[in-house]
Each structure stands twice: as C-alpha cells, then as structure tokens.
CSV table of C-alpha atoms in Angstrom, one decimal:
chain,number,residue,atom,x,y,z
J,21,GLY,CA,-31.3,14.6,19.6
J,22,SER,CA,-27.9,15.5,20.6
J,23,GLY,CA,-25.7,12.9,23.1
J,24,GLU,CA,-22.6,10.4,23.2
J,25,VAL,CA,-23.3,6.7,21.1
J,26,GLY,CA,-21.4,4.0,23.2
J,27,LYS,CA,-18.4,2.6,22.3
J,28,GLY,CA,-18.2,-0.4,20.3
J,29,VAL,CA,-21.9,-0.5,19.4
J,30,THR,CA,-23.5,-2.8,17.0
J,31,TYR,CA,-26.1,-2.9,15.2
J,32,ARG,CA,-28.2,-5.9,12.6
J,33,PHE,CA,-30.7,-4.6,10.4
J,34,THR,CA,-31.5,-6.2,6.6
J,35,GLY,CA,-33.6,-3.4,4.6
J,36,PRO,CA,-32.4,0.1,3.0
J,37,ILE,CA,-31.8,2.9,5.8
J,38,ALA,CA,-30.8,6.0,5.7
J,39,ILE,CA,-28.7,7.6,8.7
J,40,ARG,CA,-28.2,11.1,9.2
J,41,GLY,CA,-26.0,13.5,11.1
J,42,GLY,CA,-26.4,17.4,12.0
J,43,PHE,CA,-29.4,17.5,14.0
J,44,ALA,CA,-29.8,20.0,16.8
J,45,CYS,CA,-32.6,18.7,18.2
J,46,SER,CA,-35.1,21.8,17.0
J,47,GLU,CA,-35.8,20.2,13.2
J,48,CYS,CA,-38.9,18.9,11.6
J,49,SER,CA,-37.3,17.1,8.9
J,50,ALA,CA,-33.5,16.7,7.8
J,51,SER,CA,-33.8,20.0,5.3
J,52,GLY,CA,-34.1,21.9,8.7
J,53,ARG,CA,-30.7,21.4,9.2
J,54,ALA,CA,-28.7,23.7,9.3
J,55,PRO,CA,-25.8,24.6,6.0
J,56,GLY,CA,-23.1,22.0,6.5
J,57,ALA,CA,-24.0,20.9,10.5
J,58,MET,CA,-22.4,17.3,11.2
J,59,THR,CA,-22.4,15.2,13.9
J,60,LEU,CA,-18.6,14.3,15.2
J,61,LEU,CA,-17.6,10.5,14.8
J,62,ASP,CA,-15.1,10.9,17.2
J,63,GLY,CA,-12.4,7.7,17.2
J,64,GLU,CA,-10.1,10.1,19.8
J,65,ASP,CA,-7.1,8.1,18.0
J,66,THR,CA,-7.9,5.4,20.3
J,67,ILE,CA,-10.8,3.4,18.3
J,68,SER,CA,-10.0,1.4,15.2
J,69,THR,CA,-12.7,2.1,12.8
J,70,CYS,CA,-15.5,5.2,13.7
J,71,LEU,CA,-18.3,3.1,11.6
J,72,GLN,CA,-18.5,-0.5,9.4
J,73,PHE,CA,-20.4,-1.7,7.6
J,74,TYR,CA,-19.8,-5.3,6.7
J,75,GLN,CA,-22.4,-7.6,4.3
J,76,THR,CA,-21.6,-10.6,5.2
J,77,GLU,CA,-22.2,-14.3,2.2
J,78,THR,CA,-25.0,-15.3,4.2
J,79,VAL,CA,-27.5,-12.2,3.9
J,80,SER,CA,-29.9,-12.5,0.8
J,81,ILE,CA,-31.0,-9.5,0.8
J,82,PHE,CA,-28.9,-6.3,-0.2
J,83,THR,CA,-29.6,-3.4,0.9
J,84,LYS,CA,-28.7,0.5,0.6
J,85,ILE,CA,-27.4,2.5,3.2
J,86,THR,CA,-27.0,6.4,3.1
J,87,LEU,CA,-25.0,8.4,5.6
J,88,ASP,CA,-25.3,12.0,5.3
J,89,GLY,CA,-24.4,14.6,7.7
J,90,PHE,CA,-21.2,13.1,9.9
J,91,ASP,CA,-17.4,13.8,10.2
J,92,PHE,CA,-15.0,11.0,10.7
J,93,ALA,CA,-12.3,12.2,12.6
J,94,ARG,CA,-9.0,10.5,14.2
J,95,ALA,CA,-10.3,6.8,13.7
J,96,LEU,CA,-6.5,4.9,14.3
J,97,THR,CA,-7.1,2.9,11.2
J,98,CYS,CA,-10.2,3.9,9.0
J,99,GLY,CA,-12.8,6.7,9.3
J,100,LEU,CA,-15.2,4.8,7.5
J,101,SER,CA,-14.9,1.3,6.3
J,102,CYS,CA,-17.8,-0.5,4.3
J,103,ARG,CA,-17.6,-4.2,2.5
J,104,ILE,CA,-20.2,-3.7,-0.2
J,105,ARG,CA,-21.4,-7.4,-1.9
J,106,SER,CA,-23.3,-7.3,-5.5
J,107,GLY,CA,-26.3,-5.5,-5.6
J,108,GLY,CA,-25.7,-3.2,-2.6
J,109,GLU,CA,-25.0,0.4,-2.6
J,110,VAL,CA,-22.9,2.9,0.6
J,111,ASP,CA,-24.0,6.5,-0.6
J,112,VAL,CA,-21.8,9.7,1.7
J,113,LEU,CA,-23.3,12.5,1.3
J,114,ASN,CA,-21.7,16.0,3.2
J,115,CYS,CA,-19.5,14.2,5.2
J,116,ALA,CA,-16.4,15.2,6.4
J,117,PHE,CA,-13.2,13.2,6.7
J,118,THR,CA,-10.4,14.9,9.4
J,119,ALA,CA,-7.1,13.5,10.5
J,120,ASN,CA,-7.6,10.1,10.7
J,121,GLY,CA,-4.5,7.3,10.6
J,122,LEU,CA,-2.2,9.8,11.6
J,123,LEU,CA,-1.7,7.7,14.9
J,124,GLY,CA,-2.0,3.9,13.3
J,125,ARG,CA,0.7,1.6,13.8
J,126,GLY,CA,1.7,-1.8,12.3
J,127,TRP,CA,2.6,-3.7,9.5
J,128,HIS,CA,-0.8,-3.9,8.0
J,129,TYR,CA,-2.2,-0.8,8.3
J,130,LYS,CA,-0.3,-0.6,4.7
J,131,ASN,CA,-4.2,-2.4,3.1
J,132,GLY,CA,-6.5,0.3,3.2
J,133,GLY,CA,-7.7,4.0,3.1
J,134,ARG,CA,-6.8,5.9,6.2
J,135,ALA,CA,-10.6,8.0,5.8
J,136,VAL,CA,-12.6,5.4,4.0
J,137,THR,CA,-12.1,1.5,2.6
J,138,ALA,CA,-15.1,0.5,0.3
J,139,TYR,CA,-14.6,-3.4,-1.1
J,140,ALA,CA,-16.1,-6.2,-2.2
J,141,SER,CA,-14.5,-10.1,-2.5
J,142,LYS,CA,-12.7,-10.0,-5.9
J,143,TRP,CA,-15.7,-13.8,-6.8
J,144,ASP,CA,-18.6,-11.6,-5.4
J,145,GLY,CA,-18.7,-8.2,-8.3
J,146,GLY,CA,-19.2,-5.9,-5.7
J,147,GLY,CA,-21.8,-3.1,-5.3
J,148,THR,CA,-21.7,0.3,-5.7
J,149,PHE,CA,-20.2,3.5,-3.2
J,150,VAL,CA,-21.0,7.2,-4.5
J,151,CYS,CA,-19.3,9.9,-2.4
J,152,SER,CA,-21.0,13.3,-3.0
J,153,ASN,CA,-20.0,17.1,-1.6
J,154,CYS,CA,-17.6,15.2,0.6
J,155,THR,CA,-14.2,16.9,2.5
J,156,PHE,CA,-11.4,14.9,3.4
J,157,ARG,CA,-8.5,16.4,5.3
J,158,GLY,CA,-5.1,15.6,7.1
J,159,ASN,CA,-5.4,11.9,6.5
J,160,ALA,CA,-2.2,10.0,6.8
J,161,ALA,CA,-0.8,6.7,6.5
J,162,PHE,CA,1.9,6.7,9.7
J,163,MET,CA,4.1,4.0,10.9
J,164,THR,CA,7.0,2.9,12.8
J,165,GLY,CA,9.2,-0.1,13.6
J,166,ASN,CA,12.7,-0.9,12.3
J,167,VAL,CA,15.1,1.0,9.2
J,168,ASP,CA,12.7,-0.2,6.8
J,169,TRP,CA,9.1,1.3,8.5
J,170,GLN,CA,9.7,5.0,9.8
J,171,PRO,CA,6.5,7.3,10.3
J,172,ASN,CA,6.7,8.6,6.9
J,173,HIS,CA,4.9,5.9,5.5
J,174,GLY,CA,3.8,6.1,1.8
J,175,GLY,CA,0.5,4.0,1.7
J,176,ARG,CA,-2.6,4.5,1.1
J,177,ALA,CA,-4.1,7.5,3.2
J,178,ALA,CA,-7.5,8.8,2.7
J,179,VAL,CA,-9.7,6.7,0.2
J,180,MET,CA,-9.5,3.0,-1.3
J,181,VAL,CA,-11.7,1.7,-3.2
J,182,ASP,CA,-11.3,-2.3,-4.2
J,183,SER,CA,-13.4,-4.4,-6.6
J,184,LEU,CA,-16.2,-3.1,-6.9
J,185,LYS,CA,-19.0,-2.0,-9.9
J,186,SER,CA,-18.4,1.3,-9.7
J,187,ALA,CA,-17.5,4.3,-7.4
J,188,THR,CA,-18.2,7.6,-7.8
J,189,PHE,CA,-17.1,11.0,-6.5
J,190,ALA,CA,-18.5,14.1,-7.0
J,191,ASP,CA,-18.1,18.1,-5.6
J,192,CYS,CA,-15.6,16.5,-3.2
J,193,THR,CA,-12.1,17.9,-1.9
J,194,PHE,CA,-8.8,16.7,-0.8
J,195,THR,CA,-6.6,18.2,0.7
J,196,THR,CA,-3.2,17.7,3.1
J,197,ASN,CA,-3.6,13.7,3.1
J,198,GLY,CA,-1.1,11.7,2.1
J,199,VAL,CA,2.4,11.2,4.2
J,200,ALA,CA,2.2,12.6,7.6
J,201,TRP,CA,3.6,16.9,7.9
J,202,LYS,CA,4.7,16.1,11.1
J,203,LYS,CA,8.9,15.1,10.2
J,204,PRO,CA,10.4,15.8,7.4
J,205,ILE,CA,11.1,13.5,4.4
J,206,GLY,CA,14.3,11.9,4.3
J,207,ALA,CA,16.4,8.7,3.1
J,208,MET,CA,14.9,6.2,5.3
J,209,ASP,CA,11.8,7.7,6.3
J,210,ILE,CA,9.5,6.4,2.9
J,211,ASN,CA,9.5,2.7,2.9
J,212,SER,CA,9.1,0.5,-0.5
J,213,MET,CA,4.3,0.9,-0.2
J,214,GLY,CA,2.7,2.7,-2.4
J,215,GLY,CA,-0.8,3.9,-3.8
J,216,GLY,CA,-2.8,7.3,-3.9
J,217,ALA,CA,-2.2,9.4,-1.0
J,218,ALA,CA,-6.0,11.5,-1.5
J,219,LEU,CA,-7.6,8.0,-3.5
J,220,TYR,CA,-6.7,5.0,-5.0
J,221,ALA,CA,-9.0,3.0,-6.6
J,222,THR,CA,-8.4,-0.7,-8.0
J,223,GLU,CA,-10.5,-3.3,-10.5
J,224,THR,CA,-13.0,-0.7,-9.5
J,225,PRO,CA,-14.3,1.5,-12.7
J,226,ILE,CA,-14.6,5.4,-11.2
J,227,SER,CA,-15.9,8.8,-12.0
J,228,LEU,CA,-14.5,12.1,-11.0
J,229,THR,CA,-16.9,14.9,-11.2
J,230,ARG,CA,-15.8,18.3,-9.6
J,231,CYS,CA,-13.5,17.5,-7.4
J,232,GLU,CA,-10.7,18.8,-6.3
J,233,PHE,CA,-7.0,17.7,-5.4
J,234,ARG,CA,-4.6,20.1,-3.4
J,235,ALA,CA,-1.6,20.4,-1.8
J,236,ASN,CA,-1.6,16.3,-0.7
J,237,ARG,CA,1.1,14.5,0.4
J,238,GLY,CA,2.5,10.7,-1.5
J,239,ILE,CA,5.1,9.3,-2.4
J,240,ALA,CA,7.6,8.7,-5.4
J,241,GLY,CA,8.9,5.1,-5.6
J,242,ASP,CA,9.8,2.1,-7.5
J,243,ASP,CA,7.0,1.2,-10.3
J,244,TYR,CA,6.1,-2.2,-8.1
J,245,TYR,CA,3.4,0.3,-6.8
J,246,GLU,CA,1.0,2.9,-7.9
J,247,ARG,CA,3.1,6.3,-6.6
J,248,ALA,CA,0.6,9.1,-6.8
J,249,ILE,CA,-1.8,11.3,-5.6
J,250,VAL,CA,-4.8,9.5,-7.7
J,251,ALA,CA,-3.7,6.5,-8.6
J,252,LEU,CA,-5.8,4.0,-11.3
J,253,ALA,CA,-5.2,0.8,-11.5
J,254,ASN,CA,-7.2,-2.0,-13.6
J,255,THR,CA,-5.8,-5.2,-14.1
J,256,ASN,CA,-9.6,-7.2,-14.5
J,257,THR,CA,-10.6,-9.3,-18.0
J,258,ASP,CA,-13.6,-10.1,-16.8
J,259,ARG,CA,-15.2,-6.7,-16.4
J,260,PRO,CA,-14.8,-3.6,-18.5
J,261,TRP,CA,-13.3,-0.5,-16.4
J,262,THR,CA,-14.5,2.6,-17.4
J,263,CYS,CA,-12.9,5.7,-16.3
J,264,GLY,CA,-14.1,9.2,-16.6
J,265,ILE,CA,-12.6,12.2,-15.0
J,266,THR,CA,-14.5,16.2,-15.8
J,267,ASN,CA,-13.9,18.7,-14.3
J,268,CYS,CA,-11.6,17.9,-11.8
J,269,LEU,CA,-8.7,20.0,-9.9
J,270,PHE,CA,-4.8,19.2,-9.6
J,271,VAL,CA,-3.2,21.7,-7.7
J,272,GLY,CA,0.0,22.0,-5.6
J,273,ASN,CA,0.7,18.5,-4.8
J,274,GLU,CA,4.1,17.1,-3.7
J,275,LEU,CA,5.5,13.8,-4.3
J,276,PRO,CA,9.1,13.1,-3.1
J,277,SER,CA,10.7,10.3,-3.0
J,278,GLN,CA,13.5,8.2,-0.9
J,279,SER,CA,15.8,8.2,-3.7
J,280,ALA,CA,18.5,7.5,-1.5
J,281,LYS,CA,16.6,3.8,-2.0
J,282,PHE,CA,15.1,3.8,-5.3
J,283,THR,CA,16.3,4.8,-8.8
J,284,SER,CA,13.5,3.3,-11.0
J,285,LEU,CA,10.1,5.8,-9.9
J,286,SER,CA,7.2,6.6,-10.5
J,287,SER,CA,5.0,9.2,-9.9
J,288,GLY,CA,2.2,12.0,-11.3
J,289,ALA,CA,-0.8,14.1,-9.0
J,290,LEU,CA,-3.4,10.8,-11.7
J,291,SER,CA,-1.7,8.0,-12.7
J,292,ILE,CA,-3.8,5.3,-14.8
J,293,ASN,CA,-2.7,1.5,-15.0
J,294,ASP,CA,-5.0,-0.3,-17.0
J,295,THR,CA,-3.3,-3.6,-18.3
J,296,THR,CA,-6.6,-4.2,-20.7
J,297,ARG,CA,-6.7,-1.2,-22.6
J,298,GLN,CA,-10.9,-2.7,-22.8
J,299,ARG,CA,-11.7,1.5,-22.6
J,300,THR,CA,-9.9,4.2,-22.7
J,301,ALA,CA,-10.2,6.2,-19.9
J,302,GLU,CA,-11.4,10.0,-20.4
J,303,ILE,CA,-10.3,13.5,-19.1
J,304,VAL,CA,-11.7,16.6,-19.8
J,305,ASN,CA,-11.6,20.1,-18.8
J,306,CYS,CA,-9.1,19.3,-15.7
J,307,THR,CA,-6.9,21.4,-14.7
J,308,PHE,CA,-3.3,20.1,-13.3
J,309,ALA,CA,-1.2,22.7,-12.2
J,310,TYR,CA,1.7,23.9,-9.8
J,311,ASN,CA,2.5,19.7,-8.9
J,312,ILE,CA,6.0,19.1,-8.0
J,313,ALA,CA,7.6,15.0,-8.2
J,314,ASN,CA,10.7,13.9,-7.0
J,315,ALA,CA,10.7,11.2,-9.7
J,316,THR,CA,12.5,9.5,-12.6
J,317,THR,CA,10.3,8.3,-14.6
J,318,GLY,CA,6.8,9.4,-14.6
J,319,ALA,CA,5.2,13.0,-14.7
J,320,ALA,CA,4.4,15.8,-11.8
J,321,GLY,CA,1.0,16.3,-14.2
J,322,LEU,CA,-0.6,13.1,-15.5
J,323,SER,CA,1.3,9.8,-15.5
J,324,VAL,CA,0.0,6.9,-18.0
J,325,LYS,CA,1.6,3.5,-17.2
J,326,ALA,CA,-0.4,1.3,-19.1
J,327,GLY,CA,-3.7,2.0,-20.7
J,328,ASP,CA,-5.4,4.8,-23.1
J,329,VAL,CA,-6.3,7.7,-22.0
J,330,LYS,CA,-8.5,10.6,-23.9
J,331,VAL,CA,-7.4,14.3,-22.6
J,332,ARG,CA,-9.8,17.2,-24.1
J,333,ASN,CA,-10.1,20.6,-23.2
J,334,SER,CA,-7.5,20.9,-20.6
J,335,VAL,CA,-5.3,23.0,-18.8
J,336,PHE,CA,-0.8,21.8,-17.7
J,337,TYR,CA,0.7,24.9,-15.9
J,338,GLY,CA,3.3,25.3,-13.7
J,339,ASN,CA,4.4,21.4,-12.7
J,340,ARG,CA,8.0,20.3,-11.9
J,341,GLN,CA,10.1,17.3,-11.9
J,342,ILE,CA,13.5,17.4,-10.4
J,343,SER,CA,16.1,18.5,-12.3
J,344,ALA,CA,17.5,15.0,-13.4
J,345,ALA,CA,14.3,14.1,-15.1
J,346,THR,CA,14.7,13.2,-18.3
J,347,GLN,CA,10.7,13.4,-19.7
J,348,GLY,CA,8.3,16.1,-19.5
J,349,SER,CA,6.9,17.5,-15.9
J,350,ASP,CA,3.1,17.6,-17.1
J,351,ILE,CA,2.2,14.2,-19.3
J,352,PHE,CA,4.6,11.1,-19.1
J,353,VAL,CA,3.4,7.6,-21.2
J,354,THR,CA,5.9,5.5,-19.4
J,355,LYS,CA,6.0,2.1,-22.0
J,356,ALA,CA,4.9,0.5,-24.4
J,357,GLY,CA,1.3,-1.0,-23.8
J,358,ALA,CA,0.6,3.1,-22.8
J,359,SER,CA,-1.0,5.7,-25.0
J,360,ALA,CA,-2.6,9.7,-24.5
J,361,ASP,CA,-4.4,11.2,-27.2
J,362,VAL,CA,-4.1,14.6,-25.9
J,363,ASP,CA,-6.2,17.9,-28.2
J,364,TYR,CA,-8.7,20.6,-26.9
C-alpha cells in the first residue's frame, strides 16, 4: 500500500524474506507493477541509515533477504547497510541509490559506502551480496573539520563491500558519485583518505557484468590508499580471490589530486591490487574512454598495483594524464608483483 513508515522501526525475523516496493495499490502481484516504479526511502539528510540489516552472532539460521523496487535517498551516512554472515545472502534488485552522504559529517564517515555498505567480520567467512539493475547516482563523501578535513573528502562514496564470500553486480549504473561537486577542488580540499569513488571491494571475490561507470569523481592520492573510481583490493591468502569484469563501460570519470600535498600519486578508472597473486583477474569486452587523472603514477584507465590481470577484446581510447606524468594514460602496471596480459 501507500503511506509512510515511522522512523526508527525495527523488525526481527529468522526466515527468508522479500521486501518489495513500487506498488500503487492496484496490482495483484509484483509483476503487475509499473516498469521502473519504486518506493522512496528518504533519509531527508537527517537519518543516518535508510535501511539496515544486521545478522548477530547468536542467530543460528542464516537467511536470504531480497530487496526489490526501492529508492534509497538522502541518508546522512549510508542508504543501505547490511552485515551478511556466512550462509546468508542479500539480493538488491531494481533499486536506486540517490544523493546519500551529501551532508554527512564527522571523522568516522570515511569508512563504508554512502549508498551501500555490505560487510562481514573477517573471521566469519561472510555471505553473498547480489546487486542487479540498480542505479547509483550522486552519492558523495562530504566532510568538514580542520584544514586537513575539508568538505571535498576523498573517501569511499557509493558502494563498499568487505570480507564477503562474493559480490556480484549486473546491469548497474554508477554516475556522478564520489567527491561532492558543490565546491571546487583545491590543494587543501582533499585529505589523504581514499577508496573507490563508485565501488570499493576489499577481501571479496567480485563479478561486474554489463555495468556502466560514468562521470564519477575520485581522488588521485598517495599509494597507501586505494585511489580509483572502482578500487578492488585483496590481501587474504586464506580464500582464493576471483575477479571478473565483463562488458563494462568506464567513461568520462575524473581523478583530480591534492598535488600540493602528495607527490607520489596513484589513480585509475579501475585499480586492481591483489597482493596474493593466487588467481588472475579477467577484464573482457570492456571500454575505458575519456577518463582524466592528475597523477604521477597510475593511469587514467587501468592501474594494476599488484596481482595479475588478463585483458581481452577491450577498448582504451582518449584517456588523459597530466603533462608531467611519465607513464601511459591507458594502462599502468605500477611495480614488481604486478602484470597485465593485454590481447585481442
């Protein structure tokens, strides 16, 4: 039905559930909803999290949660937060995540994603996160504080997944996420933190299929942090890491830098940092075009910080670095312990 749900409502459950939105009260089933119809979950820039799922250690039944047809908007910290324990699964279908994190303030906002944070304890093994046909638009990390904590904060903006069994994104669009556009970027507007402006995945096998990353804005910064539009990192030798990126588009993304503060910079529309080198990451039928980066190390297109990457049947065109850069703008393999096998 229609109407409003009270703020701060808590539900407890142990079985599989599906929560669906987008109804106009005239449908007989979910298939009767109008195409693209969604129910708005509006944080009004005052509520920390629009929706949160948390599986506690005392829960003995691990379950599947399906969310379908919601627009998570204007959460102060995060649109959707879910802790997924081993055996659990969260499926997010046909949803939008809009303008989350724009007014969030405080040092701790550097952690997690502004649109989605899906995570597990590292000892748990983690569950599965699936995201299909979703749009992430205008989710931005925004902080205030002293000189080193200015509004255009370079933290993770849209999605963060951490220590899960696997994460899958299919047919998703990421646009205008990252550093807030409302103020110009200057030497002291960006601090030393970093992450994926659109997506940051750490210690999680990941699959991206038919996803688009357009006009997102990250930060090129020091090598200690992951600096990219999509940053994929793995250091876990206990579980083989897999990475498959197929039929994806990376176009028109920007990575300016706080060059007055950092001289060793890394960047990339896509950055891969797999220190274990147990498996080869694969990039197939993808396009990297017209991405811009202000970095002295790393590329505007693909940066391989560590690990082995195989690239097949992909297009690199019109990517640009600053004039002082000595490496290529399209692909850069940063150091020993990294390789890129590029072919048709």
